[in-house]
CSV table of N, CA and C in Angstrom, one decimal:
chain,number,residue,atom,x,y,z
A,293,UNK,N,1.0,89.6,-21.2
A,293,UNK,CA,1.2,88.7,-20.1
A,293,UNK,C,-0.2,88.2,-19.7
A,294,UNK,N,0.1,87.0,-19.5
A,294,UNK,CA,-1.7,86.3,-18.8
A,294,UNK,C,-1.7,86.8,-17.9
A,295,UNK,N,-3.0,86.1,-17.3
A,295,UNK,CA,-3.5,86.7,-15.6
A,295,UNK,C,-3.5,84.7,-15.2
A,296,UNK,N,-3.1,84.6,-14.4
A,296,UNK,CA,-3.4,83.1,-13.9
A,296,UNK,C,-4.9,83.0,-13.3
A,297,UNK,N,-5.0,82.1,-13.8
A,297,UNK,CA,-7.0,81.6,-12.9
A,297,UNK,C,-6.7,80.9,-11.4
A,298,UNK,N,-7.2,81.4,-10.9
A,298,UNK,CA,-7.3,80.4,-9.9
A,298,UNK,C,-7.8,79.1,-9.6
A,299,UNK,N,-7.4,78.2,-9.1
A,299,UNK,CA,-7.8,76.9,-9.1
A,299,UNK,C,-9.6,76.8,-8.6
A,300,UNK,N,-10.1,76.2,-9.6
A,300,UNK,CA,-11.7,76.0,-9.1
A,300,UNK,C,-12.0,75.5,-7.7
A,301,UNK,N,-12.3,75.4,-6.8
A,301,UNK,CA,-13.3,74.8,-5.6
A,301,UNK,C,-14.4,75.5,-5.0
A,302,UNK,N,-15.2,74.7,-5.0
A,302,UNK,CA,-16.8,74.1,-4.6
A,302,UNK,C,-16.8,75.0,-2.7
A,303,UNK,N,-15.6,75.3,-2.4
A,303,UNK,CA,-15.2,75.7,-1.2
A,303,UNK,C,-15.3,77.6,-1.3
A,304,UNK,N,-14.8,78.0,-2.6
A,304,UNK,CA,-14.7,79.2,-2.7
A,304,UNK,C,-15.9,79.6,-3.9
A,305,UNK,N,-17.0,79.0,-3.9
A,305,UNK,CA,-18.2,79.2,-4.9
A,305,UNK,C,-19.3,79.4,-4.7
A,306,UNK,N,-19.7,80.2,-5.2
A,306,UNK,CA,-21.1,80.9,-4.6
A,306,UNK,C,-22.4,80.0,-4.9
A,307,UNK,N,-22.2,78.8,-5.2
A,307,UNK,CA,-23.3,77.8,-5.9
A,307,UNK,C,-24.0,77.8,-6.9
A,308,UNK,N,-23.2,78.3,-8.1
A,308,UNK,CA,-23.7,78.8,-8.9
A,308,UNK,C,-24.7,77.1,-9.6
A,309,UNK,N,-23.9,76.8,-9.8
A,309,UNK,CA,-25.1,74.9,-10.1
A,309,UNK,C,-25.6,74.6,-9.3
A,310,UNK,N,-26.4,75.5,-7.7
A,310,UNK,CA,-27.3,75.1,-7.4
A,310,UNK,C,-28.6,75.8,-8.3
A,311,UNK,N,-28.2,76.9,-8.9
A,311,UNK,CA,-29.6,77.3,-9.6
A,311,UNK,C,-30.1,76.9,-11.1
A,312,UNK,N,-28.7,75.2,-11.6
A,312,UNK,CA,-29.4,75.6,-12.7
A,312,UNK,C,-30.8,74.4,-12.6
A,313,UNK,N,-31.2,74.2,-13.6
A,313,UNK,CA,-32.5,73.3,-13.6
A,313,UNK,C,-31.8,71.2,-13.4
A,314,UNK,N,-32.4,70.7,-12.8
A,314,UNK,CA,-31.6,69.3,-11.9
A,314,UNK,C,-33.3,68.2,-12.4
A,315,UNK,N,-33.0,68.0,-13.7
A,315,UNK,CA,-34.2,66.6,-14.0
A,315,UNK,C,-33.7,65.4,-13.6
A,316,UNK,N,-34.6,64.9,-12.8
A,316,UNK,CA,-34.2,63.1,-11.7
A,316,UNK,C,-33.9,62.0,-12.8
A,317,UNK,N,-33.4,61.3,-12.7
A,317,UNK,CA,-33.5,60.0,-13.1
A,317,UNK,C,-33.8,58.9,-12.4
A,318,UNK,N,-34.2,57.2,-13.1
A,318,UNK,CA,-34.6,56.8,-12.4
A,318,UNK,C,-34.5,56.1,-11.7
A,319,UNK,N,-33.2,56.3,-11.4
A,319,UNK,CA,-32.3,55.6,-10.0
A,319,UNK,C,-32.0,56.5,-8.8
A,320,UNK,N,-32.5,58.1,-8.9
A,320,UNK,CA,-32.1,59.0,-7.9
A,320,UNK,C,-33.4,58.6,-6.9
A,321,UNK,N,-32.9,58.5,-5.8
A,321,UNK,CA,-33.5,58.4,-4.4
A,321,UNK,C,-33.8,59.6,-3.9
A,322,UNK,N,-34.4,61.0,-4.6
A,322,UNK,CA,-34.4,62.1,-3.7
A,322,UNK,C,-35.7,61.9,-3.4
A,323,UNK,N,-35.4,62.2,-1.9
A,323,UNK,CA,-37.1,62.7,-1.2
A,323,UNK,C,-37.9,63.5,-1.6
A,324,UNK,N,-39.5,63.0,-1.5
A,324,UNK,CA,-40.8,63.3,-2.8
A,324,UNK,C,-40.7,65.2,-1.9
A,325,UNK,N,-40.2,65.3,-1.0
A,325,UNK,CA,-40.9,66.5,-0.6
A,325,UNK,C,-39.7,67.4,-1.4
A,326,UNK,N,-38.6,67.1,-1.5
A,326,UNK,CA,-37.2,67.9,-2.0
A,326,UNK,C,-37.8,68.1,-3.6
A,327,UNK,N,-38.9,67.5,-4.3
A,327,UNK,CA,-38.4,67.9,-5.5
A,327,UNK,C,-40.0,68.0,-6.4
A,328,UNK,N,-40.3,68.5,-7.6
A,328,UNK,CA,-41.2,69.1,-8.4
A,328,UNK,C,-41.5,68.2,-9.6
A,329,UNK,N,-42.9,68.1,-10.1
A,329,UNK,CA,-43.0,67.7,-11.2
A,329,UNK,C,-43.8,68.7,-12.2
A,330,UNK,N,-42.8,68.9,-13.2
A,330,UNK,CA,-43.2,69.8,-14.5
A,330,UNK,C,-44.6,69.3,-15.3
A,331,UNK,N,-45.3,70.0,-15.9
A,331,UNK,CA,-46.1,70.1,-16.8
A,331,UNK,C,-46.1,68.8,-17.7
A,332,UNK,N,-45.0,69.0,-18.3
A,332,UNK,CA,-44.5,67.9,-19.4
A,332,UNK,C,-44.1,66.2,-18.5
A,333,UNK,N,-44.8,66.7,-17.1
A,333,UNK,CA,-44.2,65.1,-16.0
A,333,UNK,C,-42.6,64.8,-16.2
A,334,UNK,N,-42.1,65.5,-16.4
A,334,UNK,CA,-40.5,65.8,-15.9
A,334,UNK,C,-40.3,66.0,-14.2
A,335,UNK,N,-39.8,65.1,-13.5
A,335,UNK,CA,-39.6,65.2,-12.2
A,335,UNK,C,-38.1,65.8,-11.9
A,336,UNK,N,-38.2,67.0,-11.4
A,336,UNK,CA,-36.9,67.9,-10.9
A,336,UNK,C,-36.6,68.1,-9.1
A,337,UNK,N,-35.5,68.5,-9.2
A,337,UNK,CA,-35.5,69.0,-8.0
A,337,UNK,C,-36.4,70.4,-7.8
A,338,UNK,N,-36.8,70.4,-7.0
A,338,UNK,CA,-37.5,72.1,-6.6
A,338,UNK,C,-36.7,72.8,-6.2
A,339,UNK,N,-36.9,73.9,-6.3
A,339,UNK,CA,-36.6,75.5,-6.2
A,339,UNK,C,-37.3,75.9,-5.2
A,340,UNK,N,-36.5,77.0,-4.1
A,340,UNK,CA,-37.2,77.7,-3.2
A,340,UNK,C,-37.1,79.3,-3.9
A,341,UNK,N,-38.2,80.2,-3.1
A,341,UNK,CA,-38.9,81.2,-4.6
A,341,UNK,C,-37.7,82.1,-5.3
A,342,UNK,N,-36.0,82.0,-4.6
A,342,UNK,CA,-35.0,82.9,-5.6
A,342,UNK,C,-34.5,81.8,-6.5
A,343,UNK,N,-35.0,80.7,-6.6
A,343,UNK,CA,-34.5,79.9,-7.7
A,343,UNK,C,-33.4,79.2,-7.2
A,344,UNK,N,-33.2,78.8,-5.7
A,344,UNK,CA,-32.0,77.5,-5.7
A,344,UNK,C,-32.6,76.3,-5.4
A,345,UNK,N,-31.8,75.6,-5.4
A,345,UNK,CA,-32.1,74.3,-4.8
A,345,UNK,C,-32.8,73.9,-3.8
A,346,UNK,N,-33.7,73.1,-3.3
A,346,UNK,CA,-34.2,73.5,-2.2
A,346,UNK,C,-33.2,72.4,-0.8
A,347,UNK,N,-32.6,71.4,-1.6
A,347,UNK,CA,-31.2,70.9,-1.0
A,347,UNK,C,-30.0,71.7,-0.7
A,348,UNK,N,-29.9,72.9,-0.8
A,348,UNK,CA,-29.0,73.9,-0.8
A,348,UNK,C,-29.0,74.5,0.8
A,349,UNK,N,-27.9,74.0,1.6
A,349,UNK,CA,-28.2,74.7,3.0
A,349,UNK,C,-27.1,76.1,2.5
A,350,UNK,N,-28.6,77.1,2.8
A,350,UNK,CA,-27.6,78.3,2.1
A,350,UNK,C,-27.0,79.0,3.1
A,351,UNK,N,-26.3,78.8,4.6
A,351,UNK,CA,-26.0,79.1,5.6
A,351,UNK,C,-24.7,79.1,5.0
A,352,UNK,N,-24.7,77.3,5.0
A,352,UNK,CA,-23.2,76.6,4.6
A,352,UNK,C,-22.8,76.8,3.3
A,353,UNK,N,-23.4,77.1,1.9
A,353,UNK,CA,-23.5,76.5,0.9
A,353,UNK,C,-22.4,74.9,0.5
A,354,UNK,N,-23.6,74.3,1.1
A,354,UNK,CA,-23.2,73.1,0.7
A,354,UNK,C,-24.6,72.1,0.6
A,355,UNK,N,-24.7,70.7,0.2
A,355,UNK,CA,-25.7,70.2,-0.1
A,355,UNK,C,-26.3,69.4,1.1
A,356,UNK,N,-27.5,69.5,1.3
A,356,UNK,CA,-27.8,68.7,2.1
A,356,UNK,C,-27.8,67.4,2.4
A,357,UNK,N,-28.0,67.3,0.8
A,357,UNK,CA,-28.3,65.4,0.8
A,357,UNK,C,-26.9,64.7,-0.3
A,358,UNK,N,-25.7,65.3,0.0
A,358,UNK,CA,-24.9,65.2,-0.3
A,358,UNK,C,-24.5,63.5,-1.3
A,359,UNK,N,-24.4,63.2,0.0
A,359,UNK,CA,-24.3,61.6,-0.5
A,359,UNK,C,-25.4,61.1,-1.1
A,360,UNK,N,-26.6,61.4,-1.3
A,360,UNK,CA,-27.5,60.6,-2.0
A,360,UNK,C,-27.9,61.6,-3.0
A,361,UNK,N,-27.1,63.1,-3.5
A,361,UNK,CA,-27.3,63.5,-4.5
A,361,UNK,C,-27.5,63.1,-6.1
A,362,UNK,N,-28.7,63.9,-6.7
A,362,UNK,CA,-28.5,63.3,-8.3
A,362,UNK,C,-27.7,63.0,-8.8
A,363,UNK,N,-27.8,61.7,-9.8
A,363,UNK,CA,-27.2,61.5,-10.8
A,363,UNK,C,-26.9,63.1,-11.8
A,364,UNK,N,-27.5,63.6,-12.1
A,364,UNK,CA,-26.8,65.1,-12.5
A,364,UNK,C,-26.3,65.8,-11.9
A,365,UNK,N,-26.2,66.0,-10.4
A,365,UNK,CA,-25.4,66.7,-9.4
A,365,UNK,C,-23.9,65.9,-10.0
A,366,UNK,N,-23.9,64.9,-9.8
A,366,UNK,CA,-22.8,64.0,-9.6
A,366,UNK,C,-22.1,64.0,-10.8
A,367,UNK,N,-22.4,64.1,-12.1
A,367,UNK,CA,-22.2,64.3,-13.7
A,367,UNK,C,-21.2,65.7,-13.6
A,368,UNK,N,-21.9,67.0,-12.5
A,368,UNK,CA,-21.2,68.3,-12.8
A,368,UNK,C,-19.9,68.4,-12.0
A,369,UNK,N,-18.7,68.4,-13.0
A,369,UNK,CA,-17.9,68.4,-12.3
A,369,UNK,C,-16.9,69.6,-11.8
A,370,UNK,N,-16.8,69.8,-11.2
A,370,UNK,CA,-16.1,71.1,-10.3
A,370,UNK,C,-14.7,71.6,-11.4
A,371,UNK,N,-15.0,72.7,-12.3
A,371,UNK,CA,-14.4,72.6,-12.8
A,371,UNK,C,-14.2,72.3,-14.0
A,372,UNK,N,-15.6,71.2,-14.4
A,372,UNK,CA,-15.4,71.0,-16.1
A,372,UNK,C,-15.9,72.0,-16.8
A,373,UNK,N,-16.5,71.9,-18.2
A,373,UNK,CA,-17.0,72.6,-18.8
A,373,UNK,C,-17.9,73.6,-18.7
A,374,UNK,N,-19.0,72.3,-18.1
A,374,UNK,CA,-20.3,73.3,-17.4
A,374,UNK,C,-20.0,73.7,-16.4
A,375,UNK,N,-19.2,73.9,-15.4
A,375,UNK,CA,-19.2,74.4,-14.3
A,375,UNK,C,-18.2,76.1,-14.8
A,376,UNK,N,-17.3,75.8,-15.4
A,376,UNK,CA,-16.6,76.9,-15.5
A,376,UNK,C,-17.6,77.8,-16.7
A,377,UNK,N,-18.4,77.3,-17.7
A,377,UNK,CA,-19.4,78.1,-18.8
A,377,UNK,C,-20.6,79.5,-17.5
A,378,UNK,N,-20.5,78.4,-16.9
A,378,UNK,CA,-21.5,79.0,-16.1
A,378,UNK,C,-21.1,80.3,-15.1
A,379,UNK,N,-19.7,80.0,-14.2
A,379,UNK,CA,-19.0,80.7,-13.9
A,379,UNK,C,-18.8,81.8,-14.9
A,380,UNK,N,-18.6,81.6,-16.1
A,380,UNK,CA,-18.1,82.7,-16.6
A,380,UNK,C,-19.3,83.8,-17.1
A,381,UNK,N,-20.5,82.9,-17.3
A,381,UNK,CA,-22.2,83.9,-17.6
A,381,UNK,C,-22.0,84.4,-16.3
A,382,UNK,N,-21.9,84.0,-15.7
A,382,UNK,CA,-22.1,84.6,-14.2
A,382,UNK,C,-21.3,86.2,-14.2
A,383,UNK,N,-20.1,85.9,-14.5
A,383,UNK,CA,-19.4,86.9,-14.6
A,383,UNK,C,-19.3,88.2,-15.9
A,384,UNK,N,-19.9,87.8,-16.5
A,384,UNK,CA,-20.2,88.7,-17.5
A,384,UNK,C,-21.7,89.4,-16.9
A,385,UNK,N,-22.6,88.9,-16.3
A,385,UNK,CA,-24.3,89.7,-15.7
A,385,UNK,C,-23.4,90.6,-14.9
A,386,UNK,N,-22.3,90.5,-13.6
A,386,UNK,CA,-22.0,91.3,-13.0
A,386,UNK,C,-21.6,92.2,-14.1
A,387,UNK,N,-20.1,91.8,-14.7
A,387,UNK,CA,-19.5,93.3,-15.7
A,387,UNK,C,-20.5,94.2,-16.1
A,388,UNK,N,-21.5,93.3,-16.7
A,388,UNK,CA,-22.5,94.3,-17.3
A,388,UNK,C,-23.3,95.3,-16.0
A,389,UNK,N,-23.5,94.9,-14.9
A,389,UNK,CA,-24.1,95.8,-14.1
A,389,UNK,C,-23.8,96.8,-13.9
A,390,UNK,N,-24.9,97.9,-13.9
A,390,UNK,CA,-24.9,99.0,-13.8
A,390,UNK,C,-24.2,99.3,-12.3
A,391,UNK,N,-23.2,99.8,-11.8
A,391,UNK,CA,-22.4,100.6,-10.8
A,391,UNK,C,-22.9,101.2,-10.3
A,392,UNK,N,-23.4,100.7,-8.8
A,392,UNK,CA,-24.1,101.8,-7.6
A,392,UNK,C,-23.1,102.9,-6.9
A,393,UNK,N,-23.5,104.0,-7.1
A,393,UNK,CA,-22.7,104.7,-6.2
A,393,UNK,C,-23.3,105.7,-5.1
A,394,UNK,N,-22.5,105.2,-4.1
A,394,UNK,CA,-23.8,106.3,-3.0
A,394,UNK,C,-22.8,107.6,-2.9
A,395,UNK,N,-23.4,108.6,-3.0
A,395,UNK,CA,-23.1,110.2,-3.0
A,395,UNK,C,-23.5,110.6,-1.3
């Protein structure tokens, strides 16, 4: 017997594509203070120091600059490939964790 999945939403998700790496292109309008430029002059969004987004209101998990998000924000779709690959690494780091138990 299967197990049924549950239907994906952005409503029940821990933001996991807010931590992955987000390179601008050259039509994204994000503001110079929201975002970083690499070594190699690759311009990204920045990271606050646990590695999310720095557009990530992590109260709400939701995006700040929603409507004028990246062209790769807007590419990831809730759901597709990458969003569910990543869901599922995610879920294999927990399985693998070691089990706290307080005595």
């Amino acid at each position: 017997m299967s197990r049924a999945t549950p239907a994906i939403s952005c409503r029940r998700c821990d933001a996991l594509c807010c931590q992955l790496p987000v390179v601008l292109q050259a039509g994204d309008t994000v503001p110079a203070h929201l975002t970083s430029q690499l070594p190699g002059g690759l311009r990204v969004m920045a990271r606050d120091p646990d590695g999310w987004c720095v557009a990530l209101d992590g109260q709400r998990m939701e995006c700040r600059i929603y409507a004028s998000r990246p062209a790769t924000c807007r590419a990831f779709a809730m759901g597709g490939s990458a969003c569910r690959a990543v869901r599922a690494e995610q879920q294999q780091r927990y399985e693998r964790a070691i089990a706290l138990e307080l005595t």
